[in-house]
PDB file of C-alpha atoms and ligand atoms in Angstrom:
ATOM      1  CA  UNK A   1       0.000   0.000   0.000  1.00 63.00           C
ATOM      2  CA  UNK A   2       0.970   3.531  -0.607  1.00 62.00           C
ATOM      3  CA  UNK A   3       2.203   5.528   2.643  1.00 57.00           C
ATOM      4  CA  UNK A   4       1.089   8.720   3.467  1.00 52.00           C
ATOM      5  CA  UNK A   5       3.137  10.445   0.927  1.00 64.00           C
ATOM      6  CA  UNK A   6       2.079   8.527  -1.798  1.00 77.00           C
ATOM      7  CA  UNK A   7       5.348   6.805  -2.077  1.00 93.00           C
ATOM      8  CA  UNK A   8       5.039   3.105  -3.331  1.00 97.00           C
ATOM      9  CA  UNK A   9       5.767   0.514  -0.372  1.00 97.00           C
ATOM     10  CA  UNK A  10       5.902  -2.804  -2.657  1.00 98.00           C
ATOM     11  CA  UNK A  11       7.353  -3.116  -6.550  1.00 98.00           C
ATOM     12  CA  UNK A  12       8.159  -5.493  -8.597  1.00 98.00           C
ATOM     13  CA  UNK A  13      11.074  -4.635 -11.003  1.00 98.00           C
ATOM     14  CA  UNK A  14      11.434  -5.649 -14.974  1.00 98.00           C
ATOM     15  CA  UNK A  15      15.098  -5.832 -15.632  1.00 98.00           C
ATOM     16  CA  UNK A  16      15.928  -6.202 -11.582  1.00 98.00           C
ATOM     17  CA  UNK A  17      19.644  -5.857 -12.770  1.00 98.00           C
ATOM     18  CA  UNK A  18      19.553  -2.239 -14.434  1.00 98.00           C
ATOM     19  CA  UNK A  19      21.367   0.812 -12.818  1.00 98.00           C
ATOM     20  CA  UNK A  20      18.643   2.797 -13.936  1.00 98.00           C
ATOM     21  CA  UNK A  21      16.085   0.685 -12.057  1.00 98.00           C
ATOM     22  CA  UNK A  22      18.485   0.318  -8.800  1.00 98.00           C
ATOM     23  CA  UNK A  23      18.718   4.105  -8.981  1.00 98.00           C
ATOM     24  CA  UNK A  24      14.896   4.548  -8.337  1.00 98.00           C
ATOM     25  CA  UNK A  25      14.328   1.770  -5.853  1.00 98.00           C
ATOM     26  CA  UNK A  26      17.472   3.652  -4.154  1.00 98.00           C
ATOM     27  CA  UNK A  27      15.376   6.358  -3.790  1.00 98.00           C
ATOM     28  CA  UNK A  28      12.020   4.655  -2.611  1.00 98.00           C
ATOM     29  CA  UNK A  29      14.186   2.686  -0.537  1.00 97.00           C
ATOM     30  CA  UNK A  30      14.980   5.761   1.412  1.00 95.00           C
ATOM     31  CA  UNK A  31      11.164   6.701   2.124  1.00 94.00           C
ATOM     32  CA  UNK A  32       8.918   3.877   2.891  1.00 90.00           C
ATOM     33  CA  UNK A  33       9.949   1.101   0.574  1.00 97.00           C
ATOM     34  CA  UNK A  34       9.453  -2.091   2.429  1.00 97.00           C
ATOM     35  CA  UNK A  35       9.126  -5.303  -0.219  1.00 98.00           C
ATOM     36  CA  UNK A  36      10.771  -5.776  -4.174  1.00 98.00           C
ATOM     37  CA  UNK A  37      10.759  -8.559  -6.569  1.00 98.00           C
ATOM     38  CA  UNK A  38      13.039  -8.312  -8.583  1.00 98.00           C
ATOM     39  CA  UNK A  39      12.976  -9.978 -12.120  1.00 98.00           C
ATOM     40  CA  UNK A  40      15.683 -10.364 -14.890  1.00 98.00           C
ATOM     41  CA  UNK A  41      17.735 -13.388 -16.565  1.00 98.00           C
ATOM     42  CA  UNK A  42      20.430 -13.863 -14.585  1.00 98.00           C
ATOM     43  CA  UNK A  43      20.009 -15.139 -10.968  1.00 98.00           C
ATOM     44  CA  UNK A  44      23.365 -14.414  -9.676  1.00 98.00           C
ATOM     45  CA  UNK A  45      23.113 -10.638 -10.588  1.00 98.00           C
ATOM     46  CA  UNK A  46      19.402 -10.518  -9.725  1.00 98.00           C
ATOM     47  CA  UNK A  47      20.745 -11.809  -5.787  1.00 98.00           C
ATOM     48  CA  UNK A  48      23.859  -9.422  -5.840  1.00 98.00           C
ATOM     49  CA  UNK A  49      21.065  -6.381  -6.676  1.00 98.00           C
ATOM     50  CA  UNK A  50      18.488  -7.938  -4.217  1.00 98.00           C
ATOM     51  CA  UNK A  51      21.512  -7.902  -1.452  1.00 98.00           C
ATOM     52  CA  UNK A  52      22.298  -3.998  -2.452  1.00 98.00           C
ATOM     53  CA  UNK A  53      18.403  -3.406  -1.549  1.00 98.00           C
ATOM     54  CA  UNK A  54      18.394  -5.199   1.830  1.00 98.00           C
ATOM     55  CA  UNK A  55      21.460  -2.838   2.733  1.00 98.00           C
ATOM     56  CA  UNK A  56      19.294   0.029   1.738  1.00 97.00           C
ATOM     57  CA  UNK A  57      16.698  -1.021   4.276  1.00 97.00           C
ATOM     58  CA  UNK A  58      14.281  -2.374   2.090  1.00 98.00           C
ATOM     59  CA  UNK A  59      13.112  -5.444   4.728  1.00 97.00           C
ATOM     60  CA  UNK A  60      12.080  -7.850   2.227  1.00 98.00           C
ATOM     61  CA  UNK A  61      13.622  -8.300  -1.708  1.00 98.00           C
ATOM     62  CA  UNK A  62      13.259 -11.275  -3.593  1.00 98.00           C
ATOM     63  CA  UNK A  63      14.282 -12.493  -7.269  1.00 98.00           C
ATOM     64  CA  UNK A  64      12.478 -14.379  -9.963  1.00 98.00           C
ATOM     65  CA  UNK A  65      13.899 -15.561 -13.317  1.00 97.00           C
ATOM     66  CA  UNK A  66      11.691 -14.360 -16.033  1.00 97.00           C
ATOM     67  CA  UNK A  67      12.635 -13.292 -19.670  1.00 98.00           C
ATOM     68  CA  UNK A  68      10.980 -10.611 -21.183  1.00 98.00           C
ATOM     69  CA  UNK A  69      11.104 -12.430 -24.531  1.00 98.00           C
ATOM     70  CA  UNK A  70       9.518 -15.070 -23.355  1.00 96.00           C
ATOM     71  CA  UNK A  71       5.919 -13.831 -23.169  1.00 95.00           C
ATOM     72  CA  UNK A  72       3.896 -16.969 -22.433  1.00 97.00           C
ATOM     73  CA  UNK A  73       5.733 -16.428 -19.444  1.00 96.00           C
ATOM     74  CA  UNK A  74       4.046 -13.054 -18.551  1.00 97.00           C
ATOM     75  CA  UNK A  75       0.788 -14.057 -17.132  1.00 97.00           C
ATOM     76  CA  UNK A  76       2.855 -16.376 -14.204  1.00 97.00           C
ATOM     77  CA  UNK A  77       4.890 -13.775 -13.493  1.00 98.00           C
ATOM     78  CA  UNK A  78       1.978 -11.403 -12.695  1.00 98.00           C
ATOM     79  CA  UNK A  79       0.733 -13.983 -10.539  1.00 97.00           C
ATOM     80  CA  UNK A  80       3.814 -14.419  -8.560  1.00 97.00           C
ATOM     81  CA  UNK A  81       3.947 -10.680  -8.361  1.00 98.00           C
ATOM     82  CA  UNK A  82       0.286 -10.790  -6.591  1.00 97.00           C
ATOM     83  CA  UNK A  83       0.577 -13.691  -4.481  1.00 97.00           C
ATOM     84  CA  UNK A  84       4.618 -12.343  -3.005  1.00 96.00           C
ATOM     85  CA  UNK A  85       3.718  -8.572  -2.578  1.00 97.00           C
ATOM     86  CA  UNK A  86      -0.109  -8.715  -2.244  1.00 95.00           C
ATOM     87  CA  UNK A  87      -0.899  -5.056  -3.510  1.00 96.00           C
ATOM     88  CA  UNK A  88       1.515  -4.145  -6.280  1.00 98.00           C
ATOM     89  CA  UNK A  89       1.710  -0.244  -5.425  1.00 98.00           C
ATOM     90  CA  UNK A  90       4.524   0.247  -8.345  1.00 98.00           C
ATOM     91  CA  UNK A  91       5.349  -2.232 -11.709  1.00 98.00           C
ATOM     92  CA  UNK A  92       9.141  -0.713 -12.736  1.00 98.00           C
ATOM     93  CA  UNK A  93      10.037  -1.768 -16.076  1.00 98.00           C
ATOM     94  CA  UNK A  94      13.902  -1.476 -16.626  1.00 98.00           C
ATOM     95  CA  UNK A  95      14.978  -4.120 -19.129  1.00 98.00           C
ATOM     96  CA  UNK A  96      16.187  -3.265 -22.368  1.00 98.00           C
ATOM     97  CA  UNK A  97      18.722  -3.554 -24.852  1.00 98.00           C
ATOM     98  CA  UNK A  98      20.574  -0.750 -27.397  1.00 97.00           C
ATOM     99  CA  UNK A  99      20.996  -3.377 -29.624  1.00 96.00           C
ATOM    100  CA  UNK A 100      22.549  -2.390 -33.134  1.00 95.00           C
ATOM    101  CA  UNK A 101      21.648  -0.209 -36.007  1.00 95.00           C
ATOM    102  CA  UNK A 102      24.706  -0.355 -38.300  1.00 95.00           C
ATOM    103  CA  UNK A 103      23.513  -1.078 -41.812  1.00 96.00           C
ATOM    104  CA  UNK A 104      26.493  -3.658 -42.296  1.00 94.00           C
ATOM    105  CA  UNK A 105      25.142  -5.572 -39.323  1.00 90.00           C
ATOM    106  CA  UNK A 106      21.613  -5.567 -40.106  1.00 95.00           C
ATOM    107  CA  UNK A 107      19.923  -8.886 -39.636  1.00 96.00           C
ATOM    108  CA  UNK A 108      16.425 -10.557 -39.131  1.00 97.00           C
ATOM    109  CA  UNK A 109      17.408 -12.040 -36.037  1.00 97.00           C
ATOM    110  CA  UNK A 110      19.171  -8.888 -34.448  1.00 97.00           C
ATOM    111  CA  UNK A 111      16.461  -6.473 -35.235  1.00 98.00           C
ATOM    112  CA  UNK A 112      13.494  -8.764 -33.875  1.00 98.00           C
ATOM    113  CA  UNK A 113      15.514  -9.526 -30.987  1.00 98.00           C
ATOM    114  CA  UNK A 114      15.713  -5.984 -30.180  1.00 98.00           C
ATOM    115  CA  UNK A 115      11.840  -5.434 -30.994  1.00 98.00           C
ATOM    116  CA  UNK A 116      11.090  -7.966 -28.606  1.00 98.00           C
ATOM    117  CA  UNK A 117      12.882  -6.833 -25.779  1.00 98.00           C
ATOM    118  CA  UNK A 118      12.422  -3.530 -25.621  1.00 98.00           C
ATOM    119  CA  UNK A 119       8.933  -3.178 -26.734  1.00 98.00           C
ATOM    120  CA  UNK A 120       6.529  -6.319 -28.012  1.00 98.00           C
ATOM    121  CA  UNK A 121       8.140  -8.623 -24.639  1.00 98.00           C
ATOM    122  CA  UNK A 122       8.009  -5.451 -21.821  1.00 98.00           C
ATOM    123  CA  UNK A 123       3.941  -4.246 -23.746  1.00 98.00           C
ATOM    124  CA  UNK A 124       2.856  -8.160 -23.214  1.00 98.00           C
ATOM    125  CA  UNK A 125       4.443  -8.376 -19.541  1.00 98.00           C
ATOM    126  CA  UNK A 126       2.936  -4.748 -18.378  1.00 98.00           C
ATOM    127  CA  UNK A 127      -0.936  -5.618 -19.925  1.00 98.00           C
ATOM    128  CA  UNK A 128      -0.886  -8.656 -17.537  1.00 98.00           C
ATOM    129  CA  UNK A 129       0.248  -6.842 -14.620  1.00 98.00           C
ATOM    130  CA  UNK A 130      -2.254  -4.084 -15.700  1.00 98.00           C
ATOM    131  CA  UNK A 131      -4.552  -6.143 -14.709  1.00 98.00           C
ATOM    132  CA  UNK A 132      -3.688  -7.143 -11.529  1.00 98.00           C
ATOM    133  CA  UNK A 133      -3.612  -3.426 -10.855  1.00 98.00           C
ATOM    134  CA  UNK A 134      -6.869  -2.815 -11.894  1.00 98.00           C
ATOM    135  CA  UNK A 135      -8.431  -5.627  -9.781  1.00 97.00           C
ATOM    136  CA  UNK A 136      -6.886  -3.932  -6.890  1.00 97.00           C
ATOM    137  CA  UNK A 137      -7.913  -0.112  -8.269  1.00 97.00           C
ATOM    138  CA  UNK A 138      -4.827   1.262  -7.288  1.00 97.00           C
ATOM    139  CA  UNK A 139      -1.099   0.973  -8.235  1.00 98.00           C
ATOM    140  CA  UNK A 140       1.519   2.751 -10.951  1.00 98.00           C
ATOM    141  CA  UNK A 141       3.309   1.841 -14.006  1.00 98.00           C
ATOM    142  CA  UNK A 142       6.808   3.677 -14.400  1.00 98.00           C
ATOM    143  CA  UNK A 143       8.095   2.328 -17.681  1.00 98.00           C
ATOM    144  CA  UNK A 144      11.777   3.118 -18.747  1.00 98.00           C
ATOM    145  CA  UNK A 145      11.714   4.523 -22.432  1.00 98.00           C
ATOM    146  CA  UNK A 146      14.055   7.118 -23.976  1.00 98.00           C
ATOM    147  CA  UNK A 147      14.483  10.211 -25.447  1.00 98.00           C
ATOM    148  CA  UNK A 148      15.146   8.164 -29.001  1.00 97.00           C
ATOM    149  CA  UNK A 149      11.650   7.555 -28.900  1.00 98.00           C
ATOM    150  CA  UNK A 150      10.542  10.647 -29.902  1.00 98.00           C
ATOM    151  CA  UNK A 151      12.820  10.934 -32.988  1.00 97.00           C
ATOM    152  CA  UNK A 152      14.222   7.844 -34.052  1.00 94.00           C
ATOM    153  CA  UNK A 153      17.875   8.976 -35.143  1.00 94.00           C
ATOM    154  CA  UNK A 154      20.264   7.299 -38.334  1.00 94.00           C
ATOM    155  CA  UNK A 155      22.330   6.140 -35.773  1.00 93.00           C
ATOM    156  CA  UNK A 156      20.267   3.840 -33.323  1.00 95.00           C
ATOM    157  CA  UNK A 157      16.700   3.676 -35.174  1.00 97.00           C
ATOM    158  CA  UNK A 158      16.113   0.075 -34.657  1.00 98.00           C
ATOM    159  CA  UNK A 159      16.498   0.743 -30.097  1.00 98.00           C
ATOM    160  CA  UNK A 160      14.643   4.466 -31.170  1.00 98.00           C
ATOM    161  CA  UNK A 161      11.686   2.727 -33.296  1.00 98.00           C
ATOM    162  CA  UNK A 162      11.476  -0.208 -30.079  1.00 98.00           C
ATOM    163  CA  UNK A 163      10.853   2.801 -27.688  1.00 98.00           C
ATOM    164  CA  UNK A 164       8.726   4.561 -29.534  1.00 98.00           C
ATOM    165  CA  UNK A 165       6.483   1.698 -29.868  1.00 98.00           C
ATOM    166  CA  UNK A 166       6.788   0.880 -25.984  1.00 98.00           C
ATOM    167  CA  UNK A 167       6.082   4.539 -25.430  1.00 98.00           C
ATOM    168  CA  UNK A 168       2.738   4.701 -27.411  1.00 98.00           C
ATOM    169  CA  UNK A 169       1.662   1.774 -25.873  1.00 98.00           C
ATOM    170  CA  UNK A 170       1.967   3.150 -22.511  1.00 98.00           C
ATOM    171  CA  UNK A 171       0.623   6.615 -23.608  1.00 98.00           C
ATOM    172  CA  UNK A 172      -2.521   4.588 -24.654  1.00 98.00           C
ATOM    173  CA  UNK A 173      -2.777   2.317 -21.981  1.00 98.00           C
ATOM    174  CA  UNK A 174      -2.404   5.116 -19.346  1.00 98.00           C
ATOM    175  CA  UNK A 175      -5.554   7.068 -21.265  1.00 98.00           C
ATOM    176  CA  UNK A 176      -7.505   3.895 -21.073  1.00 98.00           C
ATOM    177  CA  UNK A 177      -6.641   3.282 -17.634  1.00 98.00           C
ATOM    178  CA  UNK A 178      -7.672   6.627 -16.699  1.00 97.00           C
ATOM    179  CA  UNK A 179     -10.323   6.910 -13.609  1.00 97.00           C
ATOM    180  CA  UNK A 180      -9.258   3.259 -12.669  1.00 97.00           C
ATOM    181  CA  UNK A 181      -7.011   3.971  -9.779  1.00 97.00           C
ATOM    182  CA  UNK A 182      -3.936   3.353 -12.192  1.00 98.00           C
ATOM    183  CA  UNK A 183      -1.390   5.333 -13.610  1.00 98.00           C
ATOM    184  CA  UNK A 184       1.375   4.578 -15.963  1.00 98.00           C
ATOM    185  CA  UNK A 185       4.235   6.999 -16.204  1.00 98.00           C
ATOM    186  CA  UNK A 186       6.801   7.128 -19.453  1.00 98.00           C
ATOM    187  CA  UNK A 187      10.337   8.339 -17.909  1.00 98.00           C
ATOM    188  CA  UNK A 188      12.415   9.942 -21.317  1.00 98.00           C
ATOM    189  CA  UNK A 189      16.230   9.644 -20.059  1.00 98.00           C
ATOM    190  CA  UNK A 190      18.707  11.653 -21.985  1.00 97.00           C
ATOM    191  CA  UNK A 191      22.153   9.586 -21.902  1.00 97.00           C
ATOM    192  CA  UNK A 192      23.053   8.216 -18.857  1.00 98.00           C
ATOM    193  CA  UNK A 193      26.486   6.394 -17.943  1.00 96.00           C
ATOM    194  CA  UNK A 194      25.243   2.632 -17.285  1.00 97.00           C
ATOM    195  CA  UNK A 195      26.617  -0.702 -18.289  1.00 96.00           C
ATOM    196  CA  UNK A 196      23.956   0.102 -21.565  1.00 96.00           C
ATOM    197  CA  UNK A 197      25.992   2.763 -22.932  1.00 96.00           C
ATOM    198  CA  UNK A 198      29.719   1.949 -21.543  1.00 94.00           C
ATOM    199  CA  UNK A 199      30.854   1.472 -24.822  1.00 92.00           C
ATOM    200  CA  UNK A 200      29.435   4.783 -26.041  1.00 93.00           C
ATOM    201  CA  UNK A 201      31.117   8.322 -26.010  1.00 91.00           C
ATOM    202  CA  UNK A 202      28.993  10.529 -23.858  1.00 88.00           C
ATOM    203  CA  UNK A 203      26.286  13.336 -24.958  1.00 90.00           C
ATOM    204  CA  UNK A 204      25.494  16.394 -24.551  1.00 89.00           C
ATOM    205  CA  UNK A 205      22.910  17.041 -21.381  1.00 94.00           C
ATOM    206  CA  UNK A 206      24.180  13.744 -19.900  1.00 96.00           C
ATOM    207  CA  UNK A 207      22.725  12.510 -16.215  1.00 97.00           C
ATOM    208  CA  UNK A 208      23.647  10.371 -14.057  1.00 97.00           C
ATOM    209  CA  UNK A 209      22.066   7.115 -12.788  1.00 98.00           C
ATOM    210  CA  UNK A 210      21.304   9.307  -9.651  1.00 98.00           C
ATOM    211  CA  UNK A 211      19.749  11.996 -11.198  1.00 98.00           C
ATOM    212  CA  UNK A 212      17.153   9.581 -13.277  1.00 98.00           C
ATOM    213  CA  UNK A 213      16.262   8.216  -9.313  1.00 98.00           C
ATOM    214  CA  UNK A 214      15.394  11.938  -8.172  1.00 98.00           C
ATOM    215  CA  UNK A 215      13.731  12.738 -11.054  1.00 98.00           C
ATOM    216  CA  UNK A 216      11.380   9.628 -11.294  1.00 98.00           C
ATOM    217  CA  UNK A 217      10.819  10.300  -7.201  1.00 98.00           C
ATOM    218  CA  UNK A 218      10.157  13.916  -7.724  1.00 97.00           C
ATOM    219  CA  UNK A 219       7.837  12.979 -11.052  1.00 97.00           C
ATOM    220  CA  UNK A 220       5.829  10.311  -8.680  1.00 97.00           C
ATOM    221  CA  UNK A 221       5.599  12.561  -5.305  1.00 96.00           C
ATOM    222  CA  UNK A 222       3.754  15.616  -8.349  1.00 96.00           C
ATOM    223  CA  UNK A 223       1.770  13.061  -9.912  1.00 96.00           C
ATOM    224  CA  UNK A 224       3.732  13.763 -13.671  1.00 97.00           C
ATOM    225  CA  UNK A 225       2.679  11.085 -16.537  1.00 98.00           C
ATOM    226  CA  UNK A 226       5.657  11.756 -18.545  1.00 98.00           C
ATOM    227  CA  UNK A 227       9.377  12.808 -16.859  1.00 98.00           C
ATOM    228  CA  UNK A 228      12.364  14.065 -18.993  1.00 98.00           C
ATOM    229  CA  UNK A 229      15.510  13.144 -17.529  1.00 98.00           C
ATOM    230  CA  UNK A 230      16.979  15.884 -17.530  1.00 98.00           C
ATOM    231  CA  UNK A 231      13.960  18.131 -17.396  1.00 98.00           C
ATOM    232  CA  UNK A 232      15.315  20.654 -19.987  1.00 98.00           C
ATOM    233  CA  UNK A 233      15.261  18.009 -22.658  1.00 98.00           C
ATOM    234  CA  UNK A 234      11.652  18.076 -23.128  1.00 98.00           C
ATOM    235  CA  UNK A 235      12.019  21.449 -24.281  1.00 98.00           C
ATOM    236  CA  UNK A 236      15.035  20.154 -26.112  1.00 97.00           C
ATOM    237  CA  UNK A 237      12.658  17.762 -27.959  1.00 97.00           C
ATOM    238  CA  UNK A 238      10.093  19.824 -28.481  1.00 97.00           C
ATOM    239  CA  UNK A 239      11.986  21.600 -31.200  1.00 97.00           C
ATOM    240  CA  UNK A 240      14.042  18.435 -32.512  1.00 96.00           C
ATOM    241  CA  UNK A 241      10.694  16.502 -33.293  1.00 96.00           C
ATOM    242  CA  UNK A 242       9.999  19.434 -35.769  1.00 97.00           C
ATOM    243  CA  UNK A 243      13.284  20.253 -37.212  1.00 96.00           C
ATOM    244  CA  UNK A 244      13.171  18.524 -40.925  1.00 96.00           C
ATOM    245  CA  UNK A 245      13.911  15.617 -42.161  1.00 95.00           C
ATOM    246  CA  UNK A 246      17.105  17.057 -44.226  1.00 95.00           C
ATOM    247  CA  UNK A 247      18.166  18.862 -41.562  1.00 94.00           C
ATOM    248  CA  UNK A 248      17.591  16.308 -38.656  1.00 95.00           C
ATOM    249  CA  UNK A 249      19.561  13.634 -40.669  1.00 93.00           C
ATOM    250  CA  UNK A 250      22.839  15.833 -41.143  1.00 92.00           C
ATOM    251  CA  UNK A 251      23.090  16.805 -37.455  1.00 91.00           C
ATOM    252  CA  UNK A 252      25.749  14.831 -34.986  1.00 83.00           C
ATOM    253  CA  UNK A 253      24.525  11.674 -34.060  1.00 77.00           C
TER     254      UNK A 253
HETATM  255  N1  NAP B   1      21.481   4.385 -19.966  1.00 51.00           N
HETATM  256  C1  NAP B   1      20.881   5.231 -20.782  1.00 51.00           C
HETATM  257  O1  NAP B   1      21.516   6.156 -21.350  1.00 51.00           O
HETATM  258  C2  NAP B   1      19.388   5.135 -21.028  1.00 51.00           C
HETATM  259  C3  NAP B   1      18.751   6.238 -21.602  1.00 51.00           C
HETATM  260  C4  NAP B   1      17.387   6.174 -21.849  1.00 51.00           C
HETATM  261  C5  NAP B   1      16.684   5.032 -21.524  1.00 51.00           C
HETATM  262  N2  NAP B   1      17.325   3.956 -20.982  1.00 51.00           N
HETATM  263  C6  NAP B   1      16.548   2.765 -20.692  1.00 51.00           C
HETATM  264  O2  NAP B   1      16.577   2.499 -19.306  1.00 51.00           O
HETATM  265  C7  NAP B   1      16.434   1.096 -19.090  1.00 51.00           C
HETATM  266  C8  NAP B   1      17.506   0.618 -18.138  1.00 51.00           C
HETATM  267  O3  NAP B   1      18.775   0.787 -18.757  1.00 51.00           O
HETATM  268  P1  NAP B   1      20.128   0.911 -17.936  1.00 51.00           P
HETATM  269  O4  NAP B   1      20.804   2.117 -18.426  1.00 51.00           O
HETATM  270  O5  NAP B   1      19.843   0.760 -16.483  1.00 51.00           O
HETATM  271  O6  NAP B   1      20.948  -0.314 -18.517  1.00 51.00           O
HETATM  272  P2  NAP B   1      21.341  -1.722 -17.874  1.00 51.00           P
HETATM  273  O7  NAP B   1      21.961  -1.528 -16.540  1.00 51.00           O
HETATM  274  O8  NAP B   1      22.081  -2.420 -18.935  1.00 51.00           O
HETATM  275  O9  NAP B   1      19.922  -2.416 -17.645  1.00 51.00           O
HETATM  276  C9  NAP B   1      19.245  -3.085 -18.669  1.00 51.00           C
HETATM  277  C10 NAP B   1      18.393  -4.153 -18.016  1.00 51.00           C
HETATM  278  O10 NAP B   1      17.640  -4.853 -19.018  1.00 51.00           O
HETATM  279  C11 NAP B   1      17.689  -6.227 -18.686  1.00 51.00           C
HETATM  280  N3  NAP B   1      17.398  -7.082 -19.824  1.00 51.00           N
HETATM  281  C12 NAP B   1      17.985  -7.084 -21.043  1.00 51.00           C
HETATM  282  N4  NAP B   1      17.424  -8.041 -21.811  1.00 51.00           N
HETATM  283  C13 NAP B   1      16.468  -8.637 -21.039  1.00 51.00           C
HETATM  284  C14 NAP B   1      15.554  -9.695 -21.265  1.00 51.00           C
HETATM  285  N5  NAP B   1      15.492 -10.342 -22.438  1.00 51.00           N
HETATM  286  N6  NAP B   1      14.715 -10.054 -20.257  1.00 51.00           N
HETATM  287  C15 NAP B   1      14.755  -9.420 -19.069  1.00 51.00           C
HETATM  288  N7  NAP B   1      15.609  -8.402 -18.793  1.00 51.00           N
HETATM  289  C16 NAP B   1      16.447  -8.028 -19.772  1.00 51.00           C
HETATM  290  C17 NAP B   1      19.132  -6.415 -18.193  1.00 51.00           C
HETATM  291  O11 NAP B   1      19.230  -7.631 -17.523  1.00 51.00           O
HETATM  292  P3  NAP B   1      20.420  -8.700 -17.790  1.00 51.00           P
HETATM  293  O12 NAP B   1      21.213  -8.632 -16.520  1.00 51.00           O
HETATM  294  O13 NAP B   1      19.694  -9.981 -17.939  1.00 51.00           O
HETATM  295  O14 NAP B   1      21.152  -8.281 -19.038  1.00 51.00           O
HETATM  296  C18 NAP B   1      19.222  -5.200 -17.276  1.00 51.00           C
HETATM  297  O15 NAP B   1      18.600  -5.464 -16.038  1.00 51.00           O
HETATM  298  C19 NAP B   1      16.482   0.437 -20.465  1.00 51.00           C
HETATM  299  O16 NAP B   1      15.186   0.139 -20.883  1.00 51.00           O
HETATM  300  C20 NAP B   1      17.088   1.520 -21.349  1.00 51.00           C
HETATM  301  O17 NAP B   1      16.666   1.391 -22.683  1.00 51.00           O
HETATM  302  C21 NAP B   1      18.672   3.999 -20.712  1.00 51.00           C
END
């Protein structure tokens, strides 16, 4: 249940591994935080992450293997979710994958791999676990998508068209879910320094895994459906989603 503040007490985490996700859960952990499951493929890193929570103070954290890819998959894991936290206040969804866009590297199996884990595999997960927050009227969605969602650019389109489907598919689902007791929130991260983008040179307006905690914190505590890590970039994007075609195509990627 929430606590006073409206701060989730119970979540259960999509991608349990990701620095982005710990970074949040650091920050819930420090109000009223109280019980995590944590999901993700590997076991090992899922424990060393659920032991990094109990040292927080979060009382009780525990780990469940579960592929996003694998959505027949989804509908247990929203059950498990239910029966180990009883009220889900907060569904995190971390997991996701840059993938590759370069031409020469292009392939069937690459490309639908990425589609599946950052979009179709998370969308399929978070409609079952919709539901279990509907049957309890109450709970939030905070989904992890990007700033390449807005504008897919040359240089990553394939991980830029994945979010941009994940992100309309929250949009939607948080209209329809409207008056249910249910929100879903889209965070749009800028470049952050994680194990995602350590091979990467860094960006302009970059944050850090820290600041993407705050700001998702701060964006629950005002009630915000969409948060722009860092804030200026949604006036950033305002004016890059309009700039055309010719022009958006020629500028540093
Ligand atoms: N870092 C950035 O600059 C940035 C910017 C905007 C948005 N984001 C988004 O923020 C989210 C978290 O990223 P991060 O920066 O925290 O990177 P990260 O530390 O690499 O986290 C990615 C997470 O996705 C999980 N994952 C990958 N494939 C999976 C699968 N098939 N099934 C289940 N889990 C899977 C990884 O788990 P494994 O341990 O199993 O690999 C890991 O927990 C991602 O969705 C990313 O797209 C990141």
């Amino acid at each position: 249940m929430n606590d006073v503040t409206a701060m989730p007490q119970s979540a259960v985490v999509v991608g349990g591994t990701s620095e982005l996700a710990f970074a949040v859960l650091g920050e819930l952990a420090r109000r009223r935080l109280r019980s995590v499951l944590l999901t993700g493929r590997d076991l090992d890193a899922l424990e060393r992450a659920a032991a990094r929570l109990r040292d927080l103070g979060v009382a009780t954290v525990t780990t469940a293997a579960h592929d996003v890819c694998g959505v027949d998959g989804a509908p247990a894991l929203a059950a498990a979710a239910r029966s180990q936290l009883g009220q889900v206040d907060l569904v995190l969804v971390a997991a996701g994958v840059l993938g590759s866009s370069a031409l020469d590297a292009l392939d069937a199996r690459g490309v639908a791999r990425t589609l599946t884990t950052n979009f179709t595999g998370p969308a399929a997960l978070i409609a079952e676990l919709a539901s279990v927050l509907r049957a309890q009227g109450t709970g939030r969605i905070v989904v992890l998508s990007s700033v390449a969602a807005v504008r897919a650019r040359r240089a990553n389109f394939v991980y830029g068209s994945s979010k941009a489907g994940l992100d309309a598919f929250c949009q939607g689902l948080g209209d329809a879910l409207a008056g249910s007791g249910v929100a879903v929130v889209v965070v749009r991260p800028g470049f952050v320094r994680t194990a995602m983008t350590a091979a990467l040179p860094s960006q302009p307006l970059a944050a850090r895994p820290a600041d993407v905690g705050r700001a998702v914190v701060a964006g629950l505590a005002r009630g915000d459906e969409t948060i722009w890590v860092p804030g200026v970039l949604r006036a950033v994007f305002a004016v890059l989603r309009i700039v055309p075609r010719a022009v958006w195509r020629r500028l540093p990627q």
